[in-house]
mmCIF file of C-alpha atoms in Angstrom:
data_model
loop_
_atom_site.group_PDB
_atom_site.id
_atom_site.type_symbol
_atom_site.label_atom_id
_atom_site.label_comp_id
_atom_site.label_asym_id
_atom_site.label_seq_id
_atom_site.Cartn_x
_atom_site.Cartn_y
_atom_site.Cartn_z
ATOM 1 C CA UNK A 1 -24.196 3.087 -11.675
ATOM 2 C CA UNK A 2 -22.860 2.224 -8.226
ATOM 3 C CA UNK A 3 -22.720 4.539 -5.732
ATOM 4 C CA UNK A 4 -20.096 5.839 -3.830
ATOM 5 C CA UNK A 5 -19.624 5.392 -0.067
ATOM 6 C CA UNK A 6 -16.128 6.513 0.708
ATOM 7 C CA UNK A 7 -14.427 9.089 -1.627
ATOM 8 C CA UNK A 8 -10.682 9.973 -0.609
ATOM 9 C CA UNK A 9 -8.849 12.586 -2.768
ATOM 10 C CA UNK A 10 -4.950 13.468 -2.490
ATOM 11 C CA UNK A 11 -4.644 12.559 1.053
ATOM 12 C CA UNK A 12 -1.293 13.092 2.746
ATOM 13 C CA UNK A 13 0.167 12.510 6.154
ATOM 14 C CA UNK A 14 3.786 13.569 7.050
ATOM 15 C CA UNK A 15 5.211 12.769 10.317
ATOM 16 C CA UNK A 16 8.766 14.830 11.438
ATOM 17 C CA UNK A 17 11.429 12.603 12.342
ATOM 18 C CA UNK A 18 14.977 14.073 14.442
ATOM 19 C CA UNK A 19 18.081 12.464 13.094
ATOM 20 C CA UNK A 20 21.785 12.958 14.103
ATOM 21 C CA UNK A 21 23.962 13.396 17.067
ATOM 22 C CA UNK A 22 24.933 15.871 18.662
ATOM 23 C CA UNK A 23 23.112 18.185 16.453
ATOM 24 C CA UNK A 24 19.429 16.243 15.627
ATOM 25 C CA UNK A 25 17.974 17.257 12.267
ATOM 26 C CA UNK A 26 14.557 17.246 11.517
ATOM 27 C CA UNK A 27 13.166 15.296 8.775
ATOM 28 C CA UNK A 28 10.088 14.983 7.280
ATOM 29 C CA UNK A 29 8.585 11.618 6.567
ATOM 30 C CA UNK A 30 6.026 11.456 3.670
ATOM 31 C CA UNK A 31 3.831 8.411 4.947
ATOM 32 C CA UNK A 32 1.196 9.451 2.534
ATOM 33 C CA UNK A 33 1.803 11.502 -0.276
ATOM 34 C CA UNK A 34 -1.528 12.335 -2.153
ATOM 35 C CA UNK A 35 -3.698 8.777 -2.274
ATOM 36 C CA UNK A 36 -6.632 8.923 -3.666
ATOM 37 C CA UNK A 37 -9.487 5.791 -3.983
ATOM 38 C CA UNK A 38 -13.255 5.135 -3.658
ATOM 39 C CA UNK A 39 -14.449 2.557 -2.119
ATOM 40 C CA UNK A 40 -18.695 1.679 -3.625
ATOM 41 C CA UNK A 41 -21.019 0.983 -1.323
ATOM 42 C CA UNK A 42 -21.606 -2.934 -0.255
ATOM 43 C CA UNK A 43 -18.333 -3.774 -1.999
ATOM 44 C CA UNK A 44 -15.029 -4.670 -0.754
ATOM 45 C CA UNK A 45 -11.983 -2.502 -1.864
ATOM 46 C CA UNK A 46 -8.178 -3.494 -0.798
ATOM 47 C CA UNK A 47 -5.229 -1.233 -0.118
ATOM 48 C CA UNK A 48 -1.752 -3.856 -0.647
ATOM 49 C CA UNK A 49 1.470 -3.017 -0.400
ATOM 50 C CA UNK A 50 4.447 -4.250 1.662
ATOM 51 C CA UNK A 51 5.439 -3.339 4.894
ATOM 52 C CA UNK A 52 5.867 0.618 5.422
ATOM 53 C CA UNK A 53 4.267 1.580 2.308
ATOM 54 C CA UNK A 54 1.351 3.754 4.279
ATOM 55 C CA UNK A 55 -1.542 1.966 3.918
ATOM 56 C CA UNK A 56 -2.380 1.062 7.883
ATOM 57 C CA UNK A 57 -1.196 4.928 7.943
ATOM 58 C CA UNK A 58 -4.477 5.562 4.993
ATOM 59 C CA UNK A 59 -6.994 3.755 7.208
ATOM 60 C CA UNK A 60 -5.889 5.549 10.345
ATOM 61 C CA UNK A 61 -5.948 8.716 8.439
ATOM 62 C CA UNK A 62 -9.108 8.606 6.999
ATOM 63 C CA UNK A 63 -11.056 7.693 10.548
ATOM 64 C CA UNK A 64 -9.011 10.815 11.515
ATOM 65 C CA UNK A 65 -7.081 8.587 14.395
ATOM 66 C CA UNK A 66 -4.700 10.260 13.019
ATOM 67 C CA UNK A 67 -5.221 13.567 11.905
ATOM 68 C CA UNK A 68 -4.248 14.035 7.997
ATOM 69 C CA UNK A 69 -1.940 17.339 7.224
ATOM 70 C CA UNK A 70 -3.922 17.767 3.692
ATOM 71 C CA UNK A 71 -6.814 16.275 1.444
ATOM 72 C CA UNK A 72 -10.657 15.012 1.469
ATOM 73 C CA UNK A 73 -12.101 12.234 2.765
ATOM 74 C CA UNK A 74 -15.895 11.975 1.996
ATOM 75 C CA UNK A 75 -18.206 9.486 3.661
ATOM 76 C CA UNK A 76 -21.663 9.742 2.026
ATOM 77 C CA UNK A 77 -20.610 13.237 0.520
ATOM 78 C CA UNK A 78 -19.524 14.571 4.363
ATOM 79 C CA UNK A 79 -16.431 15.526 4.536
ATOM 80 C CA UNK A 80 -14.887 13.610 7.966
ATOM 81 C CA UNK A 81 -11.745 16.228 7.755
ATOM 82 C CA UNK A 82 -13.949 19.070 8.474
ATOM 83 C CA UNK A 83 -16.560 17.875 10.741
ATOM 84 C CA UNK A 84 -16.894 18.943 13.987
ATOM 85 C CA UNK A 85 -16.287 17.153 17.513
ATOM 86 C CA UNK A 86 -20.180 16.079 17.742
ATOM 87 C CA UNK A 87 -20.818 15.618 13.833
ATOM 88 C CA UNK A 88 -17.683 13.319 13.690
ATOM 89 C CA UNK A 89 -18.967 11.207 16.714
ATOM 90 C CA UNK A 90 -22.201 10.711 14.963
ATOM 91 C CA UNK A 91 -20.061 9.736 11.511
ATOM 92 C CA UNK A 92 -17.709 7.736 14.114
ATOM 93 C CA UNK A 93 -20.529 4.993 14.110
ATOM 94 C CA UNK A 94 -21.261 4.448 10.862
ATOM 95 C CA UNK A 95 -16.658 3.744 9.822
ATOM 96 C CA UNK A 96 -15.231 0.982 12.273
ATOM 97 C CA UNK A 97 -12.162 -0.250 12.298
ATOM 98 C CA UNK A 98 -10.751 -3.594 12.952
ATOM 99 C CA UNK A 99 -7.124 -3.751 13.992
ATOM 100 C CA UNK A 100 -4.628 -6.343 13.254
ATOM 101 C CA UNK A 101 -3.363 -7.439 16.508
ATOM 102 C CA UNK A 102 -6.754 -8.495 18.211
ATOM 103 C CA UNK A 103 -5.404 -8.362 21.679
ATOM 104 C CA UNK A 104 -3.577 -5.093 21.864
ATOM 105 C CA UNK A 105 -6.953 -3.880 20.810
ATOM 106 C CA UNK A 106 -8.758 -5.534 23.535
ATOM 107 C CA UNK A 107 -9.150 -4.081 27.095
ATOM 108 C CA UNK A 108 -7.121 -6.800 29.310
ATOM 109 C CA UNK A 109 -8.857 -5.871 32.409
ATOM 110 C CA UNK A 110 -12.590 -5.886 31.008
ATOM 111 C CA UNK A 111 -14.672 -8.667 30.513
ATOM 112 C CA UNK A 112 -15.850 -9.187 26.849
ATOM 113 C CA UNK A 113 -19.335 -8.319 27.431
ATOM 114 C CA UNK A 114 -18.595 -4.749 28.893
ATOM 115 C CA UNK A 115 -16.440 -3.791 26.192
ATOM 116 C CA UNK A 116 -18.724 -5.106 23.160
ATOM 117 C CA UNK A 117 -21.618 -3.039 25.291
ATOM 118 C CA UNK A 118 -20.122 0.354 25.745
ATOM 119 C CA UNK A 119 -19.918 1.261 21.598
ATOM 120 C CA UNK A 120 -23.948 0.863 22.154
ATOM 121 C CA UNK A 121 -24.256 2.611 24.928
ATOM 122 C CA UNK A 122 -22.074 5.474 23.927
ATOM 123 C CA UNK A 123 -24.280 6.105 20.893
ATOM 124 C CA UNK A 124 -27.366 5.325 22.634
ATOM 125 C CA UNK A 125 -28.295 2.206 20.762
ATOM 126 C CA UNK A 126 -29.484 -0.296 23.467
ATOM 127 C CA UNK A 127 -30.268 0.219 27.081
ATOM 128 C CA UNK A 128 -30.341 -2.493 30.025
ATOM 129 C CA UNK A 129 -31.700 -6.212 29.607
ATOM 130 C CA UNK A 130 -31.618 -5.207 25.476
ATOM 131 C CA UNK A 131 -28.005 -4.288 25.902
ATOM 132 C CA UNK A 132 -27.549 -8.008 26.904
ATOM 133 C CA UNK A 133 -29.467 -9.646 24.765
ATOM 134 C CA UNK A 134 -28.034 -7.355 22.032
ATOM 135 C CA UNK A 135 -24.347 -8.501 23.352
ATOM 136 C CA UNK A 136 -25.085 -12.468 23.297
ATOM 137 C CA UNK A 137 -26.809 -11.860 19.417
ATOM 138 C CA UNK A 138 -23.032 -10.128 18.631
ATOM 139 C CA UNK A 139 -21.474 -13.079 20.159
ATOM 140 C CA UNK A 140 -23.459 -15.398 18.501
ATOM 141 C CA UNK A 141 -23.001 -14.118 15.170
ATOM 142 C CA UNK A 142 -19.687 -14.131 15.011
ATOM 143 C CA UNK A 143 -19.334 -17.938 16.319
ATOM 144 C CA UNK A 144 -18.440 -17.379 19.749
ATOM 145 C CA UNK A 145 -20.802 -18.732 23.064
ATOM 146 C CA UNK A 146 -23.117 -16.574 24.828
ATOM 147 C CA UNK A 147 -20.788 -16.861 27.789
ATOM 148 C CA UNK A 148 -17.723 -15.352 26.227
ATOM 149 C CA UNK A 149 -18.986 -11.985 27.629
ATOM 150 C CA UNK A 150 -17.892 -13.086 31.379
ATOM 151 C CA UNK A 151 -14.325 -13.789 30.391
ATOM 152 C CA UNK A 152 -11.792 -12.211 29.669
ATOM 153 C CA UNK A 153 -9.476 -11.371 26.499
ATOM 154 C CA UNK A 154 -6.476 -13.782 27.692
ATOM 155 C CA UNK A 155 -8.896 -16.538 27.974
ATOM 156 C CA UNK A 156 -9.292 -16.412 24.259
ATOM 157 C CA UNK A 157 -7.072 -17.923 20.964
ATOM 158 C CA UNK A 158 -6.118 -15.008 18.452
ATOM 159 C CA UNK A 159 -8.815 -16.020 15.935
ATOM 160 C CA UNK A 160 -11.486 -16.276 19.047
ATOM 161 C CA UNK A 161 -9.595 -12.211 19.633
ATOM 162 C CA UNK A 162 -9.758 -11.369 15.834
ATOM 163 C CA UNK A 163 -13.911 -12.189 16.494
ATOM 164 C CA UNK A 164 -14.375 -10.509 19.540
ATOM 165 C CA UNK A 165 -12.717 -7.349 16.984
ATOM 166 C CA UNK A 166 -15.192 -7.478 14.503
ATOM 167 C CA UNK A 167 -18.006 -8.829 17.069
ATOM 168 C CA UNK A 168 -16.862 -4.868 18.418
ATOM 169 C CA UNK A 169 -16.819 -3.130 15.190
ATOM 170 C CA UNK A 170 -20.502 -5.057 14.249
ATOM 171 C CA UNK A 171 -21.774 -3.468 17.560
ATOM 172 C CA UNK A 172 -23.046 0.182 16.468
ATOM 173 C CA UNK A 173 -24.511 -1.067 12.990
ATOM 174 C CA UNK A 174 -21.611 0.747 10.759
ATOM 175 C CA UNK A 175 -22.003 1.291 6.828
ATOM 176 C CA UNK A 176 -18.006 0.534 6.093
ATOM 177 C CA UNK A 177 -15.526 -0.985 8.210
ATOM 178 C CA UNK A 178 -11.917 -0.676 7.529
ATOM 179 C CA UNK A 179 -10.102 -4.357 7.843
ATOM 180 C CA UNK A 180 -6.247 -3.608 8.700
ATOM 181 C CA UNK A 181 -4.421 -6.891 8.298
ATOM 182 C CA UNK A 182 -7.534 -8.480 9.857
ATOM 183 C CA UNK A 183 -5.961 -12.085 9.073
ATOM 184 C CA UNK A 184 -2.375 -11.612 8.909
ATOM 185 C CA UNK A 185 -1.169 -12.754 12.404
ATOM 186 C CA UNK A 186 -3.527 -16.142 12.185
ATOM 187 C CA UNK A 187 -2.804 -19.085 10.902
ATOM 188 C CA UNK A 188 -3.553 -20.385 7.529
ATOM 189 C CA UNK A 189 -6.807 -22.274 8.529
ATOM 190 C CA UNK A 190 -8.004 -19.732 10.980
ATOM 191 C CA UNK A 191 -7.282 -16.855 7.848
ATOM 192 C CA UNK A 192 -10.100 -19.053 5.698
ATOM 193 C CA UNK A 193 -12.350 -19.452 8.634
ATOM 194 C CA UNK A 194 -12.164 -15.153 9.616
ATOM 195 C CA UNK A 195 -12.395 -14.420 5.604
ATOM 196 C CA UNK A 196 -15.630 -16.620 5.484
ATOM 197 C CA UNK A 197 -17.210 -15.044 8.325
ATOM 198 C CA UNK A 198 -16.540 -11.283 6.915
ATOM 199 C CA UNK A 199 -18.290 -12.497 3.882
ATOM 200 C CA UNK A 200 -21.535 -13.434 5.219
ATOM 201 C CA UNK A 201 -21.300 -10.929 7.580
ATOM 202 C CA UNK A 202 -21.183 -8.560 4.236
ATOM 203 C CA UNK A 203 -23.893 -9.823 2.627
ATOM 204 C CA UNK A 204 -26.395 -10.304 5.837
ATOM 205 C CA UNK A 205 -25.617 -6.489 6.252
ATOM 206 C CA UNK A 206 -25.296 -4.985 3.142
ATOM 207 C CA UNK A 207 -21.106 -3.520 4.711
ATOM 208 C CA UNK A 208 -18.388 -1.921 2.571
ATOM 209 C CA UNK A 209 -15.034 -3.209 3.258
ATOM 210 C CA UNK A 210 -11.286 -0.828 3.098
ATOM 211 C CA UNK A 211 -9.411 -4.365 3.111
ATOM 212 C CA UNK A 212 -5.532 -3.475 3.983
ATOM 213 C CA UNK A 213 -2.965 -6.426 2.988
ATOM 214 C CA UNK A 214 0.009 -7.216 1.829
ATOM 215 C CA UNK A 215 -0.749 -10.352 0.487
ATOM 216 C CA UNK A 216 -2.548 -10.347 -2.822
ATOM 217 C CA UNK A 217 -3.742 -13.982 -2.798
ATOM 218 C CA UNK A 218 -5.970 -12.679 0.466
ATOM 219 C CA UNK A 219 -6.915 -9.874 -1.814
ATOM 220 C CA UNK A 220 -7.672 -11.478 -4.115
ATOM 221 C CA UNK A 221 -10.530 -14.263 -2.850
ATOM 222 C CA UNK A 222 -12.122 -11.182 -0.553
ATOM 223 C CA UNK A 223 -12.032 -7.746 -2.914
ATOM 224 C CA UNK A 224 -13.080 -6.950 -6.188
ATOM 225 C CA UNK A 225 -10.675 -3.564 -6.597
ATOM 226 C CA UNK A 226 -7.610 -2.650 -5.362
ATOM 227 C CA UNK A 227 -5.387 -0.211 -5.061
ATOM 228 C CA UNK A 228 -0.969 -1.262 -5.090
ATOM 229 C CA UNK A 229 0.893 1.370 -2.743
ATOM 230 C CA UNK A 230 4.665 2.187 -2.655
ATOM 231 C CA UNK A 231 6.093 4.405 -0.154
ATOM 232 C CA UNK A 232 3.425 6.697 0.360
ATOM 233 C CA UNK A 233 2.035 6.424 -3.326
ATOM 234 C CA UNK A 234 -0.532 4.599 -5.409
ATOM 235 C CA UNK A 235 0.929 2.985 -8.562
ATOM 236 C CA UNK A 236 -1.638 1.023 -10.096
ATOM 237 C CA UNK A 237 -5.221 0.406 -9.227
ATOM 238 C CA UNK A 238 -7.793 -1.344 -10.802
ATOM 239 C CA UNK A 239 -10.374 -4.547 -11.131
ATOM 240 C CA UNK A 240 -8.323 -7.447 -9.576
ATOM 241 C CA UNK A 241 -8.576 -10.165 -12.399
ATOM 242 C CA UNK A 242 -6.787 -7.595 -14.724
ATOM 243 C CA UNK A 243 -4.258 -6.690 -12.507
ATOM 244 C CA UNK A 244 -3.513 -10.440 -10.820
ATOM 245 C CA UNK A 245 -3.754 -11.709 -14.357
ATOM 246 C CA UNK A 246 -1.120 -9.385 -16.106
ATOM 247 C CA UNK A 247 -0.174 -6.434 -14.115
ATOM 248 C CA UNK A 248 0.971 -3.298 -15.379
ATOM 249 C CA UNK A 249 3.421 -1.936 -13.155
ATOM 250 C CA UNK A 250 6.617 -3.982 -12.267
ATOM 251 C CA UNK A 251 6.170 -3.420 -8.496
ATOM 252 C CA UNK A 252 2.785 -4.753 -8.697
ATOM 253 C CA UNK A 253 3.750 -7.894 -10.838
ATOM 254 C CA UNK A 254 6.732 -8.312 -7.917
ATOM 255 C CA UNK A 255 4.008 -8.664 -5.127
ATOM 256 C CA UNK A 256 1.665 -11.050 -7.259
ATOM 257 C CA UNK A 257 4.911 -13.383 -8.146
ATOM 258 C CA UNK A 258 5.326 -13.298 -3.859
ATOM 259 C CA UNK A 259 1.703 -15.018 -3.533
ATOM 260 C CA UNK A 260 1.758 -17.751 -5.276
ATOM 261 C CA UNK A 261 -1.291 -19.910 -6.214
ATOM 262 C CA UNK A 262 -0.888 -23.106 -4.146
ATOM 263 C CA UNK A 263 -1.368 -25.232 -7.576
ATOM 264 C CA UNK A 264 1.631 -27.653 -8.660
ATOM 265 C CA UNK A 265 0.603 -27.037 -12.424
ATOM 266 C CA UNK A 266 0.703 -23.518 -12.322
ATOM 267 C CA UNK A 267 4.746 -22.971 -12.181
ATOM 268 C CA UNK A 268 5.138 -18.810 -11.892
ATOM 269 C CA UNK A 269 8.754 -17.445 -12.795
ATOM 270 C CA UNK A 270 10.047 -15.402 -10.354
ATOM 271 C CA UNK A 271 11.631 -11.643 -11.264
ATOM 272 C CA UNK A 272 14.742 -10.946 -9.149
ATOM 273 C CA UNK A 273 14.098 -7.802 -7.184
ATOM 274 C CA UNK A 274 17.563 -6.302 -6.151
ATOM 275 C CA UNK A 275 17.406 -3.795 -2.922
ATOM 276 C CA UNK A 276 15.898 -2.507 -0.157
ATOM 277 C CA UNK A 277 12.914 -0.658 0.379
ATOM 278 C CA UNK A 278 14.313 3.131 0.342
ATOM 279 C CA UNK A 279 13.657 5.131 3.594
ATOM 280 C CA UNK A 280 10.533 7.239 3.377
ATOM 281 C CA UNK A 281 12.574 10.130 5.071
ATOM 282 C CA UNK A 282 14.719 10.509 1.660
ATOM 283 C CA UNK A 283 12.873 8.430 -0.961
ATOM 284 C CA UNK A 284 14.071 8.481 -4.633
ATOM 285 C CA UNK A 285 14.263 10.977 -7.254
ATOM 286 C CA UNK A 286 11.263 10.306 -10.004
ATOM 287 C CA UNK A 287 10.068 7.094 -9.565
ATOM 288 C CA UNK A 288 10.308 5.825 -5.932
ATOM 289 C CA UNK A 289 10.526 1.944 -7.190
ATOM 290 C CA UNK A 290 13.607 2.678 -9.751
ATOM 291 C CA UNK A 291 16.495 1.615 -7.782
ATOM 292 C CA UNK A 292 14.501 -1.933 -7.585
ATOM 293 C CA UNK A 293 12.782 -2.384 -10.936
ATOM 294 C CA UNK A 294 13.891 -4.485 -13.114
ATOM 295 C CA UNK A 295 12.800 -2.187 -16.189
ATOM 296 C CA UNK A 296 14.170 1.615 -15.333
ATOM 297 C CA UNK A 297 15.120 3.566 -17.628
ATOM 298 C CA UNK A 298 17.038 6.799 -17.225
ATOM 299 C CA UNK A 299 14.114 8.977 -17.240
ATOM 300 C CA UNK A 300 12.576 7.090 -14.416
ATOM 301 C CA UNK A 301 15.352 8.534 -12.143
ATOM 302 C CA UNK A 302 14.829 11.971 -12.635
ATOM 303 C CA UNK A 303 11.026 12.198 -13.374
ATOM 304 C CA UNK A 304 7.598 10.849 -11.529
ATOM 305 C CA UNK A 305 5.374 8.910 -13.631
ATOM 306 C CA UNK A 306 2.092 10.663 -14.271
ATOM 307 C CA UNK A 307 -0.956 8.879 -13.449
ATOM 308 C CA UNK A 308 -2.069 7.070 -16.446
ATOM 309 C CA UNK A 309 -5.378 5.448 -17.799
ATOM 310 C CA UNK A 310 -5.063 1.951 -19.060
ATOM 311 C CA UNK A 311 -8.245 0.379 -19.886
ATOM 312 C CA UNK A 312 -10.202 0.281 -16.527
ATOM 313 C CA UNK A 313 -6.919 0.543 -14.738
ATOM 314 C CA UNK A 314 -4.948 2.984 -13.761
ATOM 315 C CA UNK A 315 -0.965 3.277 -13.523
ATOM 316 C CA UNK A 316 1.767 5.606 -12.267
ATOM 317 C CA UNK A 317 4.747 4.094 -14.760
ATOM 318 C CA UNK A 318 6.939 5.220 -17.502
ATOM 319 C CA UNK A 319 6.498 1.921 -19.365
ATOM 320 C CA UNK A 320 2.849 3.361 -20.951
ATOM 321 C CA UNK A 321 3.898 6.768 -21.880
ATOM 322 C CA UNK A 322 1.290 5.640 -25.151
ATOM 323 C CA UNK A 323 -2.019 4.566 -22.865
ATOM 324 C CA UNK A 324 -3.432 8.489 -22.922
ATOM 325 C CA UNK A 325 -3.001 11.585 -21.655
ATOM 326 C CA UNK A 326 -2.031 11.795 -18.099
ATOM 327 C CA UNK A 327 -5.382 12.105 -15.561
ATOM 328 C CA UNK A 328 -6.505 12.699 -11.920
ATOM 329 C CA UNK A 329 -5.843 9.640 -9.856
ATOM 330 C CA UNK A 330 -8.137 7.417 -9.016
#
């Protein structure tokens, strides 16, 4: 049995929004709204869903940058919500992060090598001439010259950036690190070259991935599980050839028939989605995605779907009101 790294149960984040003039309002925005996953150690778990659907909100959460309003997040069977100041540094190091826009992450006023070196020193990991030579090894692995730690981040392309991020998050030896749309702003060729890297970086250390997308065709080459979210709420989650192959719920099949395999032969018929994506100040009644799915029925509008077993997947959807009796998430 494989053992499990990261174990989050019903988390939930709400952020209070002011609306209206002259008299403001405050509203309550339900960002997450009781996700729950596990990720298993040395494997790589995504989080998809389309912009606004909470899942850079879930990796945020969980590292507690920012704090959650409810829920648990164990790492290793340590709960990160209640540790302390100190205890939390010392969990800090083993759960990095790498952020989607490589340069807003990046110190523009310190050279490369000072801010790959101060992660080690903060924790105590290397000292002096082994700082260095620990810095250029970083570098190295990761493709970049031993020199890059004189310059500066302008003086790099946003793949060389997207590097220097996980060169960063490589730096203090971590257990999991959580990949928030680590490929999203590059372009095609430079998304195959970063995905390759994370790879062998994966198997040379043994690392668990939290791999945040919205594209499932990403998902799919780099994870092995995933979890579909939908304003604030997991709907279906699962092994990924059973959900890209035929997926249960209707949102789900929606973003799979958006990421299209690049194969002339293999023609995909597209479902019309009418709508918007509802605010996540006043979402839906019962289920969020009715107003958009192409299969409501008239119960869907008035009731939540409860989470359902189907197989090894599970689904939040009215369609399989036959697959069991209703369980704990995921």
């Amino acid at each position: 049995m494989n053992q499990v790294l990261l174990d989050v149960q019903n988390l939930r984040k709400f952020f209070e929004v002011k609306r209206g003039f002259p008299n403001p309002r405050t509203l309550t925005v339900r960002a997450l709204d009781g996700v729950s996953f596990q990720v298993e150690k040395g494997e790589s778990y995504g989080l998809v869903g389309e912009s606004g659907c909470g899942k850079s909100t879930a990796g945020r959460a969980l590292l507690r940058l920012l704090e959650p309003d409810g829920g648990r997040v164990l790492f290793q069977g340590e709960n990160l919500l209640e540790a302390a100041p100190g205890e939390l540094r010392r969990l800090r190091r083993k759960l990095q992060i790498v952020f989607q826009d490589p340069y807003s992450s990046l110190n523009p006023r310190r050279m490369i090598g000072k801010a790959l070196a101060e992660p080690m020193k903060v924790h105590g990991l290397a000292r002096g001439r082994n700082l260095t030579e620990r810095v250029a090894a970083l570098l190295d692995e990761v493709g970049l010259p031993e020199d890059a730690m004189y310059r500066f981040p302008h003086e790099f392309s946003g793949g060389q950036r997207q590097r220097l991020g996980i060169a960063r998050a490589l730096s203090v030896e971590p257990a999991l690190i959580i990949a928030d749309e680590p490929v999203s702003a590059l372009d095609v060729s430079i998304q195959s070259q970063i995905l390759l890297l994370l790879k062998k970086l994966q198997a040379q250390h043994g690392l668990s991935f939290l791999f945040i997308s919205h594209d499932l065709g990403v998902v799919r080459y780099f994870c092995r599980r995933m979890a579909v979210m939908y304003l604030g709420r997991i709907v279906e989650a699962g092994p990924i050839p059973e959900i890209y192959d035929e997926p249960l719920h209707p949102y789900t099949r929606m973003l799979r028939d958006a990421s299209p395999v690049p194969d002339p032969a293999n023609r995909v018929a597209f479902n019309r989605i009418l709508g918007e994506v509802p605010s996540a100040v006043s979402p839906p009644t019962g289920c969020h995605f009715h107003p958009r799915c192409p299969r409501a029925m008239d119960h869907c509008k008035t009731e939540y779907p409860a989470w359902r077993k189907v197989g090894e997947r599970g689904v939040a959807c009215h369609l399989y009101p036959e697959s069991g009796e209703a369980v704990a998430a995921p």
